[in-house]
CSV table of C-alpha atoms and ligand atoms in Angstrom, one decimal:
chain,number,residue,atom,x,y,z
A,252,MET,CA,24.3,-9.7,11.7
A,253,LYS,CA,20.9,-10.5,10.9
A,254,LYS,CA,19.0,-7.3,9.4
A,255,HIS,CA,15.2,-6.4,10.1
A,256,ASN,CA,14.0,-4.6,7.3
A,257,PHE,CA,11.3,-1.9,8.2
A,258,TYR,CA,11.4,0.2,5.5
A,259,ALA,CA,8.8,1.8,3.9
A,260,GLY,CA,8.6,1.1,0.3
A,261,PRO,CA,10.7,-0.2,-1.4
A,262,SER,CA,10.3,-2.8,1.2
A,263,ILE,CA,10.7,-6.3,2.3
A,264,LEU,CA,9.7,-8.9,-0.1
A,265,PRO,CA,8.7,-13.1,0.8
A,266,GLU,CA,12.7,-14.5,0.6
A,267,ILE,CA,10.8,-16.9,-2.2
A,268,THR,CA,9.9,-13.5,-4.2
A,269,LYS,CA,13.8,-12.9,-4.5
A,270,GLU,CA,14.7,-16.2,-4.9
A,271,LYS,CA,12.4,-17.3,-7.7
A,272,THR,CA,13.0,-13.5,-9.4
A,273,ALA,CA,17.1,-13.7,-9.1
A,274,GLY,CA,16.8,-17.0,-10.8
A,275,ALA,CA,14.4,-15.5,-13.8
A,276,ALA,CA,17.3,-12.6,-14.4
A,277,ILE,CA,19.4,-15.3,-15.7
A,278,ASN,CA,17.1,-18.4,-16.8
A,279,PHE,CA,13.5,-17.4,-17.1
A,280,ALA,CA,10.7,-20.5,-17.8
A,281,GLU,CA,13.4,-22.8,-19.0
A,282,THR,CA,14.5,-20.3,-22.1
A,283,GLY,CA,17.7,-19.9,-21.2
A,284,LEU,CA,17.4,-16.0,-21.2
A,285,SER,CA,16.5,-13.4,-18.7
A,286,VAL,CA,13.4,-12.6,-17.9
A,287,MET,CA,14.2,-9.1,-18.7
A,288,GLU,CA,15.2,-10.2,-22.4
A,289,VAL,CA,12.2,-11.9,-23.5
A,290,SER,CA,9.3,-10.2,-25.5
A,291,HIS,CA,6.5,-9.4,-23.2
A,292,ARG,CA,4.8,-11.0,-26.3
A,293,SER,CA,6.2,-14.3,-25.8
A,294,LYS,CA,4.1,-17.3,-24.7
A,295,GLU,CA,6.3,-17.6,-21.3
A,296,PHE,CA,5.7,-13.5,-20.3
A,297,VAL,CA,2.3,-13.7,-21.7
A,298,ALA,CA,1.5,-16.7,-19.3
A,299,VAL,CA,3.1,-14.2,-16.1
A,300,MET,CA,0.8,-12.0,-16.7
A,301,ASP,CA,-2.3,-14.3,-17.4
A,302,GLU,CA,-1.5,-16.1,-14.0
A,303,ALA,CA,-0.6,-12.5,-12.2
A,304,GLN,CA,-4.4,-11.3,-13.1
A,305,ALA,CA,-5.8,-14.5,-12.1
A,306,LEU,CA,-4.2,-14.6,-8.8
A,307,VAL,CA,-5.2,-11.0,-8.2
A,308,LYS,CA,-9.0,-12.1,-8.7
A,309,GLU,CA,-9.1,-15.0,-6.7
A,310,LEU,CA,-6.7,-13.8,-3.9
A,311,LEU,CA,-9.5,-11.0,-3.8
A,312,LYS,CA,-12.3,-12.4,-4.7
A,313,VAL,CA,-12.7,-9.9,-7.3
A,314,PRO,CA,-16.5,-10.4,-8.8
A,315,GLU,CA,-17.2,-10.4,-12.5
A,316,GLY,CA,-17.2,-7.0,-14.6
A,317,TYR,CA,-13.7,-5.9,-13.3
A,318,SER,CA,-10.4,-5.9,-15.0
A,319,VAL,CA,-7.4,-6.3,-13.5
A,320,LEU,CA,-4.2,-4.3,-14.9
A,321,PHE,CA,-0.3,-3.8,-14.3
A,322,LEU,CA,0.2,-0.5,-15.7
A,323,GLN,CA,3.4,1.7,-14.6
A,324,GLY,CA,3.9,5.1,-13.2
A,325,GLY,CA,2.9,4.4,-9.7
A,326,ALA,CA,0.0,4.9,-7.4
A,327,SER,CA,1.3,9.2,-8.2
A,328,LEU,CA,-0.1,8.6,-11.8
A,329,GLN,CA,-2.9,7.2,-10.3
A,330,PHE,CA,-4.0,10.3,-8.9
A,331,LEU,CA,-4.9,11.6,-12.3
A,332,MET,CA,-5.9,9.0,-14.4
A,333,ALA,CA,-8.6,8.2,-11.8
A,334,PRO,CA,-10.2,11.7,-12.2
A,335,TYR,CA,-8.8,11.5,-15.8
A,336,ASN,CA,-11.6,8.7,-16.1
A,337,LEU,CA,-14.0,9.1,-13.8
A,338,MET,CA,-14.6,12.4,-12.6
A,339,ASN,CA,-16.9,15.1,-15.1
A,340,LYS,CA,-16.6,17.8,-13.0
A,341,LYS,CA,-17.0,17.3,-9.1
A,342,ALA,CA,-15.6,14.6,-6.7
A,343,ALA,CA,-15.3,14.2,-3.2
A,344,TYR,CA,-11.9,13.6,-1.0
A,345,LEU,CA,-11.2,11.9,1.9
A,346,ASN,CA,-7.6,13.9,3.5
A,347,THR,CA,-6.0,11.7,6.0
A,348,GLY,CA,-2.5,12.8,5.1
A,349,ALA,CA,0.3,13.4,2.6
A,350,TRP,CA,-0.6,11.0,-0.2
A,351,SER,CA,-4.3,11.9,0.0
A,352,LYS,CA,-2.8,15.6,-0.8
A,353,LYS,CA,-1.6,14.5,-3.7
A,354,ALA,CA,-4.7,12.7,-4.7
A,355,ILE,CA,-6.5,16.1,-4.2
A,356,LYS,CA,-4.1,18.4,-6.1
A,357,GLU,CA,-4.0,16.1,-9.4
A,358,ALA,CA,-8.1,15.7,-9.0
A,359,LYS,CA,-8.0,19.5,-9.3
A,360,PHE,CA,-6.9,19.7,-12.7
A,361,PHE,CA,-10.3,18.1,-13.9
A,362,GLY,CA,-12.7,19.9,-11.8
A,363,GLU,CA,-14.6,20.7,-8.0
A,364,VAL,CA,-13.2,18.8,-5.1
A,365,VAL,CA,-15.0,18.4,-1.9
A,366,GLU,CA,-12.8,17.7,1.0
A,367,VAL,CA,-15.4,16.0,3.1
A,368,ALA,CA,-13.2,15.5,5.9
A,369,SER,CA,-9.9,16.1,6.9
A,370,SER,CA,-7.7,15.6,10.1
A,371,ALA,CA,-4.9,18.0,9.2
A,372,ASP,CA,-5.8,19.5,12.6
A,373,ALA,CA,-4.2,16.8,14.3
A,374,ASN,CA,-1.1,16.0,12.0
A,375,PHE,CA,-3.3,13.2,10.7
A,376,ASN,CA,-3.1,11.2,13.8
A,377,TYR,CA,-6.5,10.2,13.5
A,378,ILE,CA,-9.1,8.7,10.3
A,379,PRO,CA,-12.6,11.4,10.6
A,380,LYS,CA,-15.4,9.4,10.8
A,381,GLY,CA,-19.4,10.2,10.5
A,382,PHE,CA,-19.0,12.3,7.8
A,383,GLU,CA,-21.2,13.5,4.8
A,384,VAL,CA,-20.4,12.9,1.3
A,385,PRO,CA,-22.4,15.1,-1.1
A,386,SER,CA,-24.7,13.0,-3.3
A,387,ASP,CA,-23.9,14.9,-7.0
A,388,VAL,CA,-20.1,14.2,-6.8
A,389,ASP,CA,-19.0,11.2,-9.4
A,390,TYR,CA,-17.0,9.5,-6.3
A,391,LEU,CA,-15.4,9.6,-3.0
A,392,HIS,CA,-11.6,8.7,-3.1
A,393,ILE,CA,-9.8,7.4,0.4
A,394,THR,CA,-6.7,6.3,0.8
A,395,THR,CA,-6.9,3.7,2.8
A,396,ASN,CA,-3.7,2.8,4.7
A,397,ASN,CA,-1.8,6.3,5.4
A,398,THR,CA,1.8,5.0,5.2
A,399,ILE,CA,3.5,8.0,6.1
A,400,PHE,CA,1.5,8.4,9.3
A,401,GLY,CA,0.0,6.0,10.4
A,402,THR,CA,-3.0,5.4,10.4
A,403,GLU,CA,-5.4,2.9,8.6
A,404,ILE,CA,-9.1,2.4,7.5
A,405,LEU,CA,-9.8,-0.9,8.5
A,406,SER,CA,-12.7,-2.0,7.1
A,407,ASP,CA,-14.3,-1.0,3.5
A,408,LEU,CA,-17.0,1.8,3.9
A,409,ASN,CA,-20.5,2.3,3.5
A,410,VAL,CA,-21.4,5.3,1.2
A,411,SER,CA,-23.8,6.0,-1.6
A,412,VAL,CA,-21.6,7.2,-4.2
A,413,PRO,CA,-18.8,5.2,-6.1
A,414,LEU,CA,-15.6,4.7,-4.2
A,415,LEU,CA,-12.2,4.6,-5.0
A,416,ALA,CA,-9.5,3.9,-3.0
A,417,ASP,CA,-5.4,4.4,-3.0
A,418,MET,CA,-4.4,1.0,-1.4
A,419,SER,CA,-0.7,1.4,-1.7
A,420,SER,CA,0.5,0.2,1.4
A,421,ASP,CA,-2.0,-2.2,2.3
A,422,ILE,CA,-4.0,-4.4,-0.6
A,423,PHE,CA,-3.3,-7.8,-0.1
A,424,SER,CA,-3.2,-7.6,4.0
A,425,ARG,CA,-6.4,-8.5,4.7
A,426,PRO,CA,-10.1,-9.5,2.4
A,427,MET,CA,-11.7,-6.6,0.9
A,428,ASP,CA,-15.2,-6.5,-0.7
A,429,VAL,CA,-13.9,-5.1,-4.2
A,430,SER,CA,-17.7,-5.2,-5.2
A,431,LYS,CA,-17.8,-1.7,-2.6
A,432,TYR,CA,-15.4,0.1,-5.1
A,433,ASP,CA,-15.5,1.3,-8.5
A,434,LEU,CA,-10.8,1.5,-8.5
A,435,ILE,CA,-8.6,0.2,-6.6
A,436,TYR,CA,-5.3,1.1,-7.1
A,437,ALA,CA,-1.7,0.1,-5.9
A,438,GLY,CA,2.1,0.9,-6.7
A,439,ALA,CA,3.9,-2.9,-6.1
A,440,GLN,CA,6.7,-1.4,-4.0
A,441,LYS,CA,4.7,-1.6,-0.1
A,442,ASN,CA,3.3,-5.2,-0.3
A,443,LEU,CA,3.8,-6.9,-3.2
A,444,GLY,CA,7.1,-6.4,-5.5
A,445,PRO,CA,9.4,-4.0,-6.6
A,446,SER,CA,8.6,-0.7,-8.0
A,447,GLY,CA,7.6,-0.3,-11.8
A,448,ALA,CA,4.5,-2.2,-11.8
A,449,THR,CA,0.9,-0.7,-10.4
A,450,LEU,CA,-1.8,-3.1,-9.4
A,451,VAL,CA,-5.1,-1.1,-11.0
A,452,ILE,CA,-8.6,-2.9,-10.3
A,453,VAL,CA,-11.2,-1.6,-12.1
A,454,LYS,CA,-15.2,-1.9,-12.7
A,455,ASP,CA,-15.8,-1.8,-16.6
A,456,ASP,CA,-18.9,-0.3,-16.0
A,457,ALA,CA,-17.3,3.2,-14.6
A,458,LEU,CA,-16.0,3.6,-17.5
A,459,GLY,CA,-16.6,5.3,-20.7
A,460,LYS,CA,-18.5,8.5,-19.0
A,461,MET,CA,-16.3,10.8,-19.9
A,462,GLU,CA,-17.3,14.2,-21.4
A,463,ARG,CA,-13.8,15.1,-22.0
A,464,PRO,CA,-11.5,12.8,-24.6
A,465,ILE,CA,-8.8,10.9,-22.6
A,466,PRO,CA,-5.4,10.7,-24.4
A,467,THR,CA,-5.1,6.8,-25.0
A,468,ILE,CA,-2.3,5.5,-22.6
A,469,LEU,CA,-4.3,7.7,-19.7
A,470,ASN,CA,-7.6,5.7,-20.8
A,471,TYR,CA,-8.3,2.5,-18.3
A,472,LYS,CA,-9.9,1.5,-21.8
A,473,THR,CA,-6.7,1.0,-23.6
A,474,HIS,CA,-5.1,-1.2,-20.9
A,475,ILE,CA,-8.1,-3.3,-20.3
A,476,ASP,CA,-8.6,-3.5,-24.4
A,477,ASN,CA,-5.0,-5.2,-25.0
A,478,GLY,CA,-4.8,-7.1,-21.7
A,479,SER,CA,-2.7,-5.2,-19.7
A,480,MET,CA,0.0,-4.9,-22.6
A,481,PHE,CA,-0.7,-1.8,-24.4
A,482,ASN,CA,3.0,-0.7,-24.5
A,483,THR,CA,5.5,-2.9,-22.7
A,484,PRO,CA,4.5,-3.5,-19.1
A,485,ALA,CA,7.5,-3.8,-16.7
A,486,THR,CA,8.1,-7.8,-17.2
A,487,LEU,CA,10.5,-8.0,-14.6
A,488,PRO,CA,8.4,-6.5,-11.2
A,489,VAL,CA,5.1,-8.2,-12.9
A,490,PHE,CA,7.5,-11.9,-12.6
A,491,ALA,CA,8.0,-10.1,-9.3
A,492,CYS,CA,4.5,-9.5,-8.4
A,493,LEU,CA,3.4,-12.5,-8.9
A,494,GLN,CA,6.1,-15.0,-6.9
A,495,THR,CA,4.6,-12.8,-4.1
A,496,LEU,CA,0.6,-13.8,-5.3
A,497,ARG,CA,1.7,-17.2,-5.2
A,498,TRP,CA,3.3,-16.8,-1.9
A,499,LEU,CA,-0.1,-15.6,-0.8
A,500,LYS,CA,-2.2,-18.0,-1.7
A,501,GLU,CA,0.3,-20.9,-0.6
A,502,ASN,CA,0.2,-19.4,3.2
A,503,GLY,CA,-3.4,-19.0,3.6
A,504,GLY,CA,-4.4,-16.3,1.2
A,505,LEU,CA,-6.0,-13.0,2.4
A,506,GLU,CA,-7.8,-14.5,5.4
A,507,ALA,CA,-4.8,-15.7,7.1
A,508,MET,CA,-2.4,-12.4,6.0
A,509,GLU,CA,-5.1,-10.6,8.3
A,510,LYS,CA,-4.9,-13.0,11.2
A,511,THR,CA,-1.1,-12.8,10.8
A,512,ASN,CA,-0.9,-9.0,10.7
A,513,ILE,CA,-3.5,-8.1,13.6
A,514,ALA,CA,-1.2,-10.7,15.8
A,515,LYS,CA,1.8,-9.2,14.3
A,516,ALA,CA,1.1,-5.5,15.0
A,517,LYS,CA,-0.3,-6.6,18.3
A,518,VAL,CA,3.2,-7.2,19.7
A,519,LEU,CA,4.6,-3.9,19.0
A,520,TYR,CA,2.0,-2.0,20.1
A,521,ASP,CA,1.5,-3.7,23.0
A,522,GLU,CA,5.3,-2.7,23.4
A,523,LEU,CA,4.9,1.0,22.8
A,524,ASP,CA,1.8,1.1,25.1
A,525,ARG,CA,3.9,-0.5,28.0
A,526,ASN,CA,7.7,1.0,27.5
A,527,LYS,CA,7.9,4.4,29.7
A,528,LEU,CA,10.4,5.5,27.1
A,529,PHE,CA,8.1,5.0,23.8
A,530,LYS,CA,4.4,5.6,22.6
A,531,ALA,CA,2.9,5.2,19.7
A,532,ASN,CA,1.9,8.4,17.5
A,533,ILE,CA,-1.7,7.3,16.9
A,534,PRO,CA,-3.9,7.5,20.0
A,535,ASN,CA,-7.1,5.6,19.2
A,536,SER,CA,-6.1,1.9,19.2
A,537,GLU,CA,-9.0,1.5,16.4
A,538,ASP,CA,-6.7,3.8,13.7
A,539,ARG,CA,-3.5,2.5,14.0
A,540,SER,CA,-2.5,1.0,10.8
A,541,LEU,CA,-1.5,-2.6,10.8
A,542,MET,CA,1.3,-1.9,8.4
A,543,ASN,CA,3.4,0.8,9.4
A,544,VAL,CA,3.6,1.1,13.1
A,545,THR,CA,4.8,4.8,13.8
A,546,PHE,CA,5.9,5.9,17.2
A,547,VAL,CA,7.7,9.0,19.5
A,548,MET,CA,9.6,9.0,22.7
A,549,THR,CA,7.7,10.3,25.4
A,550,THR,CA,8.3,13.6,26.2
A,551,GLU,CA,10.3,12.6,29.7
A,552,TYR,CA,12.8,10.7,27.2
A,553,ALA,CA,12.5,12.7,24.2
A,554,GLY,CA,16.6,13.6,24.3
A,555,LEU,CA,17.3,10.0,23.9
A,556,GLU,CA,15.7,10.0,19.9
A,557,LYS,CA,19.0,9.6,18.5
A,558,GLU,CA,20.4,7.7,21.1
A,559,PHE,CA,18.1,4.9,20.1
A,560,LEU,CA,18.0,5.4,16.7
A,561,GLU,CA,22.1,4.6,16.9
A,562,PHE,CA,21.2,1.6,19.2
A,563,ALA,CA,18.8,0.2,17.0
A,564,THR,CA,20.9,0.4,14.0
A,565,GLY,CA,23.6,-1.5,15.8
A,566,LYS,CA,21.2,-4.5,16.7
A,567,GLY,CA,20.2,-4.9,13.1
A,568,MET,CA,17.6,-2.7,12.6
A,569,VAL,CA,16.8,-1.0,9.4
A,570,GLY,CA,14.7,2.2,7.9
A,571,ILE,CA,12.8,2.5,11.2
A,572,LYS,CA,13.6,6.8,11.3
A,573,GLY,CA,10.3,8.4,11.1
A,574,HIS,CA,9.2,10.4,7.9
A,575,ARG,CA,10.7,14.0,8.1
A,576,SER,CA,6.6,15.2,8.8
A,577,VAL,CA,5.8,13.4,11.4
A,578,GLY,CA,9.3,12.8,13.3
A,579,GLY,CA,10.5,9.7,15.5
A,580,PHE,CA,9.9,6.4,14.0
A,581,ARG,CA,8.2,4.0,11.6
A,582,ALA,CA,8.3,0.6,11.8
A,583,SER,CA,6.6,-1.0,8.3
A,584,ILE,CA,5.4,-4.3,9.3
A,585,TYR,CA,4.0,-5.2,5.8
A,586,ASN,CA,3.2,-9.0,4.8
A,587,ALA,CA,6.3,-10.5,4.4
A,588,MET,CA,7.5,-9.2,7.8
A,589,PRO,CA,8.2,-12.2,10.3
A,590,VAL,CA,7.0,-11.8,13.8
A,591,GLU,CA,10.6,-12.6,14.6
A,592,SER,CA,11.9,-9.2,13.3
A,593,ILE,CA,9.2,-7.6,15.4
A,594,GLU,CA,10.3,-9.5,18.4
A,595,ALA,CA,14.0,-8.2,17.7
A,596,LEU,CA,12.6,-4.6,17.8
A,597,VAL,CA,10.7,-4.9,20.8
A,598,GLU,CA,13.8,-6.6,22.5
A,599,THR,CA,15.7,-3.6,21.3
A,600,MET,CA,13.4,-1.3,22.8
A,601,GLN,CA,13.4,-3.1,26.2
A,602,GLU,CA,17.1,-3.4,26.5
A,603,PHE,CA,17.4,0.3,25.8
A,604,GLU,CA,14.6,1.3,28.8
A,605,LYS,CA,16.6,-0.7,30.8
A,606,MET,CA,19.6,1.5,30.0
A,607,ASN,CA,17.4,4.4,30.8
B,359,PLP,C1,3.9,5.3,-1.8
B,359,PLP,C2,2.6,5.6,-1.2
B,359,PLP,C3,2.0,6.2,-2.8
B,359,PLP,C4,3.2,6.7,-4.0
B,359,PLP,O1,3.6,5.7,-4.8
B,359,PLP,P1,4.4,5.6,-5.9
B,359,PLP,O2,4.6,4.2,-6.4
B,359,PLP,O3,5.4,6.2,-5.6
B,359,PLP,O4,3.8,6.4,-6.8
B,359,PLP,C5,0.6,6.6,-2.9
B,359,PLP,N1,-0.1,6.2,-2.0
B,359,PLP,C6,0.1,5.8,-1.2
B,359,PLP,C7,-0.6,5.5,-0.1
B,359,PLP,C8,1.9,5.2,-0.5
B,359,PLP,O5,2.2,4.8,0.5
């Protein structure tokens, strides 16, 4: 049976990414060796790193004066690396869910955190708006897509302090104005490649201003000065990321991705708004994530949750169980998710509606 992969992360990748990575696992760049067994300093691997960094710059139109890095440790390490490098005494955080909270927890090791707004009062089912950012903070940190709750900040914020963003689950899903950010980071395993690589885009001028000493490996400068090869990079994951970046470019880049992603999400949200058994978790349509669609069964049919999960599993739907902090269901529909899989989920929901 065809499997439809709605996992939130690690998650669906383009077929070509998997095929090329499988090939390079045996014979990488005609070396006769696996990408797992050649030196990261070999000319073949250096070419991979160079092209991956160049494609990130090209696809996101990264301006001059920014560096692109492929680090390890996931977005979770960036929760502390960001304040280590960019927060002297005080920083502002927008609290839009579980990942924001984890970022806030780490920042508190480095100074005072001002929570400018929070949607905790409604279990994070909306994006707070119209909040004030104190002018004396070192930066404002946001989570652009809330993978667990299914909300997304769909346009770049305008703020008068430096902006930092965890874009783990929506990077490359639409064009973004990188010049508005001092730091962008993303674990690869949602929209780019396998886990093990973390993409960092940092404004060079923002660095070097800390009063504290920064341990070598946690200093962005170290990685910039060493071409993202201060220590051994995650060679196979970076190779796989490169294949996805090439795929993004061949498929029209981020403008095309955005168009497709809007159309894809609409198929599912329209059904959730129509089907009497289900409803979208996020009431306000402008806050609804294009990447992670969270939904529940309407009060009248809430007892059918387990039954639907089994029914959908029988139809090849994988990974649609909601996160334990939200309940219900979550369909993650990242860039690589074909519209056919979303249509298959919608058909499954319609069949289940007829049965009940
Ligand atoms: C998955 C996720 C993380 C955690 O990423 P790791 O790479 O596992 O550390 C952080 N932020 C967001 C928005 C995520 O979706």
